[in-house]
PDB file of C-alpha atoms in Angstrom:
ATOM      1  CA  UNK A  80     115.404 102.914  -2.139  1.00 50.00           C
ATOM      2  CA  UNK A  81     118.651 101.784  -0.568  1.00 52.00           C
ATOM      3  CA  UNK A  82     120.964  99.465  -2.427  1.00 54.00           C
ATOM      4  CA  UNK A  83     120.868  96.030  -0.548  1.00 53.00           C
ATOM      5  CA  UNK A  84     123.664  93.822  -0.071  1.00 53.00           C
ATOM      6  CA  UNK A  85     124.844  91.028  -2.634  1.00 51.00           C
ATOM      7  CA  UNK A  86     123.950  87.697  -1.777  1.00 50.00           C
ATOM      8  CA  UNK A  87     127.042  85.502  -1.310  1.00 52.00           C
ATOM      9  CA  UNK A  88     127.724  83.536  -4.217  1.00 51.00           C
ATOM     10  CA  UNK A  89     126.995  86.810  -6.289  1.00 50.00           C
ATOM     11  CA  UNK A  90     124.364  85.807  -7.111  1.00 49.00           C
ATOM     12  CA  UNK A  91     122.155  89.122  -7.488  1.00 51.00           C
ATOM     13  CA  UNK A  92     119.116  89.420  -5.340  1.00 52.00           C
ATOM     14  CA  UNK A  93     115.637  90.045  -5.916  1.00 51.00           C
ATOM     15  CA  UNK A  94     112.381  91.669  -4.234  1.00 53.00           C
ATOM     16  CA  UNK A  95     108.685  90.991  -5.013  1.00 52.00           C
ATOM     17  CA  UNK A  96     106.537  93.779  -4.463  1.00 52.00           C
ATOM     18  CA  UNK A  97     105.654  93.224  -1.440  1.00 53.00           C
ATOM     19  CA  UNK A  98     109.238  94.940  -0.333  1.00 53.00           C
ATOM     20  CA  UNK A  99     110.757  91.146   0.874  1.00 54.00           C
ATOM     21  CA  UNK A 100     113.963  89.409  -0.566  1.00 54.00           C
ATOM     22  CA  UNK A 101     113.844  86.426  -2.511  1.00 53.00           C
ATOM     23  CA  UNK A 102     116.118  83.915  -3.683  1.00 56.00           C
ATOM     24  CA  UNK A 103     117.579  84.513  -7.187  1.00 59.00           C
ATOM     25  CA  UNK A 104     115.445  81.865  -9.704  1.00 56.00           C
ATOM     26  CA  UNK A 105     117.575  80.084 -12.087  1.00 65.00           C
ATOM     27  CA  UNK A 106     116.224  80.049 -15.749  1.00 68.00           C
ATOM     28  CA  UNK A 107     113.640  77.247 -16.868  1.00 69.00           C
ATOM     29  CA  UNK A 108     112.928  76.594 -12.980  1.00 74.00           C
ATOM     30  CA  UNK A 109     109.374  76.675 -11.633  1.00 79.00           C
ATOM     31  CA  UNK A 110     109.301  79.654  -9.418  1.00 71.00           C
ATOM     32  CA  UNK A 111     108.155  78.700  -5.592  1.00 69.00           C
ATOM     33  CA  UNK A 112     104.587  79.430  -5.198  1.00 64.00           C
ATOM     34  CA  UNK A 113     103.832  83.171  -3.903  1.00 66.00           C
ATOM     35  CA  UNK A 114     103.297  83.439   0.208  1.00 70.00           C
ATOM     36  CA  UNK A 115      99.792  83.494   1.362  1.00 70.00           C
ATOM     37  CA  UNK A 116      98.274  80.469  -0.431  1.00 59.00           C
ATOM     38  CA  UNK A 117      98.279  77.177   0.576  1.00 63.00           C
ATOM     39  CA  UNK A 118      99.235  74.009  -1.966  1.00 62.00           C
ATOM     40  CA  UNK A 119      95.988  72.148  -3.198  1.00 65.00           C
ATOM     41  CA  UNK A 120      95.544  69.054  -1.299  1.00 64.00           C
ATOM     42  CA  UNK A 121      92.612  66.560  -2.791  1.00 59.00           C
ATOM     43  CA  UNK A 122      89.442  66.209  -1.117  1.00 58.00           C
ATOM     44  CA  UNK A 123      87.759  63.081   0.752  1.00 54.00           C
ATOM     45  CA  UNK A 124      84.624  64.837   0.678  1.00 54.00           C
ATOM     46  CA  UNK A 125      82.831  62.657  -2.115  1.00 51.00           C
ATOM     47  CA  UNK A 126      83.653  59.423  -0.199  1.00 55.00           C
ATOM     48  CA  UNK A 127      81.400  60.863   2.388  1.00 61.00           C
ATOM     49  CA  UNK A 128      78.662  62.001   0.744  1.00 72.00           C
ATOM     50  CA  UNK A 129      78.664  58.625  -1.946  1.00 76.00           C
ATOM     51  CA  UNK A 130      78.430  56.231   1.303  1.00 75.00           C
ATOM     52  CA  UNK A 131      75.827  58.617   2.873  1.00 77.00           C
ATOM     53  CA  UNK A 132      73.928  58.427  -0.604  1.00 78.00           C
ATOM     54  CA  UNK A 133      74.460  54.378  -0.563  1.00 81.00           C
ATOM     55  CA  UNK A 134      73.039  53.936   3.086  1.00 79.00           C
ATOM     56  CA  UNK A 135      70.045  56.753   2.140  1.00 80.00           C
ATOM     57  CA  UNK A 136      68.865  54.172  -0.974  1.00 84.00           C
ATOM     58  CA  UNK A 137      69.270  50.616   1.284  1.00 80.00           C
ATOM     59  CA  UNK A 138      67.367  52.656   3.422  1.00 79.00           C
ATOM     60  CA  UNK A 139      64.340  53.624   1.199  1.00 80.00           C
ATOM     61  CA  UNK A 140      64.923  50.063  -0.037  1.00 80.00           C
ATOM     62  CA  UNK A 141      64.090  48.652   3.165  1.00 81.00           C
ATOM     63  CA  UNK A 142      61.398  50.911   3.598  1.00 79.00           C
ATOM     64  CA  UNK A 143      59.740  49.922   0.528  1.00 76.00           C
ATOM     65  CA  UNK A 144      59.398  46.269   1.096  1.00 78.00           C
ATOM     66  CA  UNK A 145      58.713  46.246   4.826  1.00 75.00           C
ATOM     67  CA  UNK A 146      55.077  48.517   4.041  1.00 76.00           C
ATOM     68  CA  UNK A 147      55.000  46.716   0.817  1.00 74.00           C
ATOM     69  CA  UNK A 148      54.733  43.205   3.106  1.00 72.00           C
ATOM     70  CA  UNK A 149      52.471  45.287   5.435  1.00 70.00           C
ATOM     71  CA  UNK A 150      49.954  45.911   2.650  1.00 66.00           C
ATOM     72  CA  UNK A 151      50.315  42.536   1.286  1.00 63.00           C
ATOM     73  CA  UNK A 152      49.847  41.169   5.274  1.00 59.00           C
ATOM     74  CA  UNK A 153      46.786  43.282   5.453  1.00 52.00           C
ATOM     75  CA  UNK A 154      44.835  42.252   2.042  1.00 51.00           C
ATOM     76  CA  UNK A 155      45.335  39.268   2.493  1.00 49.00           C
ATOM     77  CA  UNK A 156      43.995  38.718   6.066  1.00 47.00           C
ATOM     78  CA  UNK A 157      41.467  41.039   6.037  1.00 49.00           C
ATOM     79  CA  UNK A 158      39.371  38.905   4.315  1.00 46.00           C
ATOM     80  CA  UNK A 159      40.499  35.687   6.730  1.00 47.00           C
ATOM     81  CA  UNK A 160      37.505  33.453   8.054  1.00 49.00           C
ATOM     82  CA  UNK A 161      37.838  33.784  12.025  1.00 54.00           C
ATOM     83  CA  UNK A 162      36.545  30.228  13.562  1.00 64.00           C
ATOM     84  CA  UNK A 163      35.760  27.002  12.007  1.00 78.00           C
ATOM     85  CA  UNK A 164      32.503  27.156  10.374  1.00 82.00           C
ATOM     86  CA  UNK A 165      29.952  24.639   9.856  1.00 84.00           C
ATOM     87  CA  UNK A 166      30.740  21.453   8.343  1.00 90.00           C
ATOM     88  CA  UNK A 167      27.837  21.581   5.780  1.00 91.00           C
ATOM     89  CA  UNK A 168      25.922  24.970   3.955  1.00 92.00           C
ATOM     90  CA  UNK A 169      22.592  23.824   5.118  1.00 92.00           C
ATOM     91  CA  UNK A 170      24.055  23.764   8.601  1.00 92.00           C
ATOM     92  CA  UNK A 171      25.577  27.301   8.594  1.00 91.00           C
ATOM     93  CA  UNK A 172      22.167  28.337   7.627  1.00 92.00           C
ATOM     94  CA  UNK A 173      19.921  26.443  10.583  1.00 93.00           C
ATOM     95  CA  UNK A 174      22.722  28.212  13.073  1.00 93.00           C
ATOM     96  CA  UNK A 175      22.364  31.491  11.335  1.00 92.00           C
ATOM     97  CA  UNK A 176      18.507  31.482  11.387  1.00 92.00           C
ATOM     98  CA  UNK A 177      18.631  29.839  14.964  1.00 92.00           C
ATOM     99  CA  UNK A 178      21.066  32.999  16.292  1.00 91.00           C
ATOM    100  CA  UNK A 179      18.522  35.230  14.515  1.00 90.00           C
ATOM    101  CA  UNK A 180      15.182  34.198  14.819  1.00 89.00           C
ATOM    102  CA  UNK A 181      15.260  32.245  18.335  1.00 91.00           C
ATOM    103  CA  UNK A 182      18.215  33.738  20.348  1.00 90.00           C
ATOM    104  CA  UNK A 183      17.921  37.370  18.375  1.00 89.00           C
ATOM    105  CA  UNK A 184      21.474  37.508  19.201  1.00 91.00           C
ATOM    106  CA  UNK A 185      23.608  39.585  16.717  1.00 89.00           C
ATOM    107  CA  UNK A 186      26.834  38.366  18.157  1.00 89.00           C
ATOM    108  CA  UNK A 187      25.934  35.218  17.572  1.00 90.00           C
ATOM    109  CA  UNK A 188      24.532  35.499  14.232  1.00 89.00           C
ATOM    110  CA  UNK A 189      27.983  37.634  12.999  1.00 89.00           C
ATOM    111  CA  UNK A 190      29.767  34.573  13.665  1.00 89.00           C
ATOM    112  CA  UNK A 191      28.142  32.369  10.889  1.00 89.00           C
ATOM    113  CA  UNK A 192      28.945  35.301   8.615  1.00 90.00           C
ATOM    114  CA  UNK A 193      31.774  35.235   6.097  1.00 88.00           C
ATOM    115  CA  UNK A 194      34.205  37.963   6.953  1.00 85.00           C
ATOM    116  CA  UNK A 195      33.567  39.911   3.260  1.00 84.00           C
ATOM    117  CA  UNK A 196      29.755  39.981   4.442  1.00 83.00           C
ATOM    118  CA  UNK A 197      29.919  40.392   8.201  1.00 86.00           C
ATOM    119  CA  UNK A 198      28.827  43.936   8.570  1.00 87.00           C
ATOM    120  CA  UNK A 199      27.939  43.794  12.868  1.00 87.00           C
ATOM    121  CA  UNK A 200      25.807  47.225  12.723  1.00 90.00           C
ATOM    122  CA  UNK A 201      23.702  45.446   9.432  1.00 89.00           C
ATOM    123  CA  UNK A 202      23.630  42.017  11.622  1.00 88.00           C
ATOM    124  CA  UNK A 203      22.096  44.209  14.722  1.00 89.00           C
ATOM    125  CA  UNK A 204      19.870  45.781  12.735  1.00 89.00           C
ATOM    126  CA  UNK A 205      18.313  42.561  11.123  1.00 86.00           C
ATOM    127  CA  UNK A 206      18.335  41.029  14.862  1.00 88.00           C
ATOM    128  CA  UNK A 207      16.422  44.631  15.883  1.00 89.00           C
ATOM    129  CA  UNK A 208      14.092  44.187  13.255  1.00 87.00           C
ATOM    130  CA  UNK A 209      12.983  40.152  14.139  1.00 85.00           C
ATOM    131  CA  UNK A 210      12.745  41.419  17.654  1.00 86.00           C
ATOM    132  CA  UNK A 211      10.590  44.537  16.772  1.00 86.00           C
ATOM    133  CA  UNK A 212       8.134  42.146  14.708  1.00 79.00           C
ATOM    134  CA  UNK A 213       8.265  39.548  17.412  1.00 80.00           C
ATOM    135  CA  UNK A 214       6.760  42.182  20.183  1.00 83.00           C
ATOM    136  CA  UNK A 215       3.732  43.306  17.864  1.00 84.00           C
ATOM    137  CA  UNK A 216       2.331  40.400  18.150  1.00 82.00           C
ATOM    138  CA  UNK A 217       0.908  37.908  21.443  1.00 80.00           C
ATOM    139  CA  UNK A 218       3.864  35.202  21.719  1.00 83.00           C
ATOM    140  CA  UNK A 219       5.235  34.654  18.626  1.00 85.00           C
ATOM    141  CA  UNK A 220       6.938  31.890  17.328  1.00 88.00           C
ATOM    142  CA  UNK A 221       9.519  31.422  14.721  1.00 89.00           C
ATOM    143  CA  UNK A 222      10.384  27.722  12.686  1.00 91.00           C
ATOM    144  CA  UNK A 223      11.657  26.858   9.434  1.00 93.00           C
ATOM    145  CA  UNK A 224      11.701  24.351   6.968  1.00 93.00           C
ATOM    146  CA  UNK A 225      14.986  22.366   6.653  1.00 93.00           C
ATOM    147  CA  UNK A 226      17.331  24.629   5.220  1.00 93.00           C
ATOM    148  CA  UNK A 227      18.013  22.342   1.603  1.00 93.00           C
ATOM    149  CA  UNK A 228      20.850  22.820  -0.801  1.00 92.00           C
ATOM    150  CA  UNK A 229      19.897  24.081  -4.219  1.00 93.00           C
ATOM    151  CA  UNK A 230      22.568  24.230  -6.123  1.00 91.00           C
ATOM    152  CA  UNK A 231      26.587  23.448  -4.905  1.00 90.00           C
ATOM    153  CA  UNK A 232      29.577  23.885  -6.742  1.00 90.00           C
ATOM    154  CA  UNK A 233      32.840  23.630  -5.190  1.00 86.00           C
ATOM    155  CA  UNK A 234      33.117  26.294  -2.488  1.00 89.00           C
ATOM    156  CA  UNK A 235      30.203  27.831  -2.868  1.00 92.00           C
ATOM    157  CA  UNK A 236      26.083  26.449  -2.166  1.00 93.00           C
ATOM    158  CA  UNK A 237      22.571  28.237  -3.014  1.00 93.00           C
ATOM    159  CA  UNK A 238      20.399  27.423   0.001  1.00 93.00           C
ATOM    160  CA  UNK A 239      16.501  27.609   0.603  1.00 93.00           C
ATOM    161  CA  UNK A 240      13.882  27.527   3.299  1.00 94.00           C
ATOM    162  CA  UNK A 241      10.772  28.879   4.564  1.00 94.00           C
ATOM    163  CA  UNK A 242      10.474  30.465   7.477  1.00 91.00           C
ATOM    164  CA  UNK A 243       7.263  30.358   9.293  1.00 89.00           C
ATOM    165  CA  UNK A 244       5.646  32.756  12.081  1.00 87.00           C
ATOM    166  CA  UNK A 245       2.664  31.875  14.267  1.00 87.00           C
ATOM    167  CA  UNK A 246       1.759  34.096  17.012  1.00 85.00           C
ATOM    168  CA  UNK A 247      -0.869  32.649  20.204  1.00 84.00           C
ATOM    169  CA  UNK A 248      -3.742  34.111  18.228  1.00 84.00           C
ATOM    170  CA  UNK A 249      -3.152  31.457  15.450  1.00 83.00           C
ATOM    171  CA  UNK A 250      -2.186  34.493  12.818  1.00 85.00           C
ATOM    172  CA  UNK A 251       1.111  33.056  10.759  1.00 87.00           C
ATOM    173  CA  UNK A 252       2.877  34.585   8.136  1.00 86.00           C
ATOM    174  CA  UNK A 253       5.661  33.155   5.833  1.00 89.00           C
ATOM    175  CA  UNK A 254       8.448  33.898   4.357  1.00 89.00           C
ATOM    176  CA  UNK A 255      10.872  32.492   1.738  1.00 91.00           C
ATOM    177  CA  UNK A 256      14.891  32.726   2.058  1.00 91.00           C
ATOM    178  CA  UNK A 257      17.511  31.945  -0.267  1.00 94.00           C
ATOM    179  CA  UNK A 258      20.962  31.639   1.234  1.00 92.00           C
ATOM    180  CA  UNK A 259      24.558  31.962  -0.446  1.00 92.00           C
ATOM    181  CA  UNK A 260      27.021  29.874   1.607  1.00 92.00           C
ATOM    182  CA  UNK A 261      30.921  29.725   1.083  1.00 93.00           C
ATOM    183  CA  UNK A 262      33.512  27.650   1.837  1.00 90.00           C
ATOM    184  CA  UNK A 263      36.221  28.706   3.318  1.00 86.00           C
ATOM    185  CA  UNK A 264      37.541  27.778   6.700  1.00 85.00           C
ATOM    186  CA  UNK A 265      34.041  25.600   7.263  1.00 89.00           C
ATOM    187  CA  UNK A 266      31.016  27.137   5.645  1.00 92.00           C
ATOM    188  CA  UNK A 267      29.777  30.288   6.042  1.00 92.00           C
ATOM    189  CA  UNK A 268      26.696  32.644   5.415  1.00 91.00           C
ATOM    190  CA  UNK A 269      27.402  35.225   2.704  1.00 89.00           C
ATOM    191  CA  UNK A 270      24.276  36.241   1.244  1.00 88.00           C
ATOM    192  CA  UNK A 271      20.623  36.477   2.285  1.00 86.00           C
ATOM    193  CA  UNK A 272      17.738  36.956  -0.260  1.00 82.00           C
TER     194      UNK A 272
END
């Protein structure tokens, strides 16, 4: 290899192995860093991700409570009393009986039902029933005793009547009911036995 040059100064002059010149280093210095790498500079990176990470739990948060309010929303209207009701249990009962045993209306009859009882396809099929016992017999006709309050305690009333059926041939047949009414928005039908 070929003798370079002295540096002025004289100073002597080095070479790395990669064949270029560098500056002489003076003891106890910190040499520059080698060619080819670049200085560490920080990151921002977690900055990102932690506000990412905060908006991703307000987020679920949110979530959370608005079907939490939706669940709460739905149990506790699902059970809500549509309509006013009758003013008195032995009332709700005369309109449920009247709905079902002289209009044979199942519409009709569903709306003296409390909403935890009202089941429209058991309804229709009680209002099928009166009718199909209605047409086996010549002109039949249906009356009841004044429905009459058993037992009331707060919200809630046990009432009874008898419910009588006399066809044109003079055949009649009777039957006993026993009613549970609750109050709610008005009173309503809840029970039949």
């Amino acid at each position: 290899m070929p003798a370079q040059p002295a540096p002025p100064g004289g100073a002597p002059q080095t070479e790395d192995p990669a064949g270029t010149s560098a500056a002489p280093v003076s003891p106890g210095a910190i040499p520059p860093p080698p060619p080819g790498y670049p200085p560490y500079a920080g990151t921002a990176e977690p900055k990102k991700k932690r506000g990412l990470l905060i908006a991703l739990i307000a987020l679920a948060v949110i979530m959370v409570l608005c079907v939490g309010g939706g669940v709460v929303a739905f149990l506790t209207l699902r059970n809500a009393e549509s309509g006013k009701g009758a003013k008195e249990p032995a009332v709700a009962v005369d309109e449920f009986l009247t709905a079902v045993y002289k209009d044979r209306d199942a519409t009709k009859a569903a709306e003296h039902v409390c909403a935890a009882s009202r089941d429209d396809k058991k309804i229709a099929a009680k209002v099928a029933e009166v009718q199909k016992y209605a047409s086996a017999y010549q002109n039949p006709r249906f009356k009841w005793t004044t429905p009459k309050v058993d037992n009331q305690t707060g919200d809630r009333a046990t009432v009874s009547t008898r419910i009588t059926m006399t066809t044109a041939d003079e055949k009649v047949a009777d039957q006993d009911l026993r009613f549970t009414v609750v109050q709610k928005t008005g009173w309503w039908v809840c029970e039949v036995a």
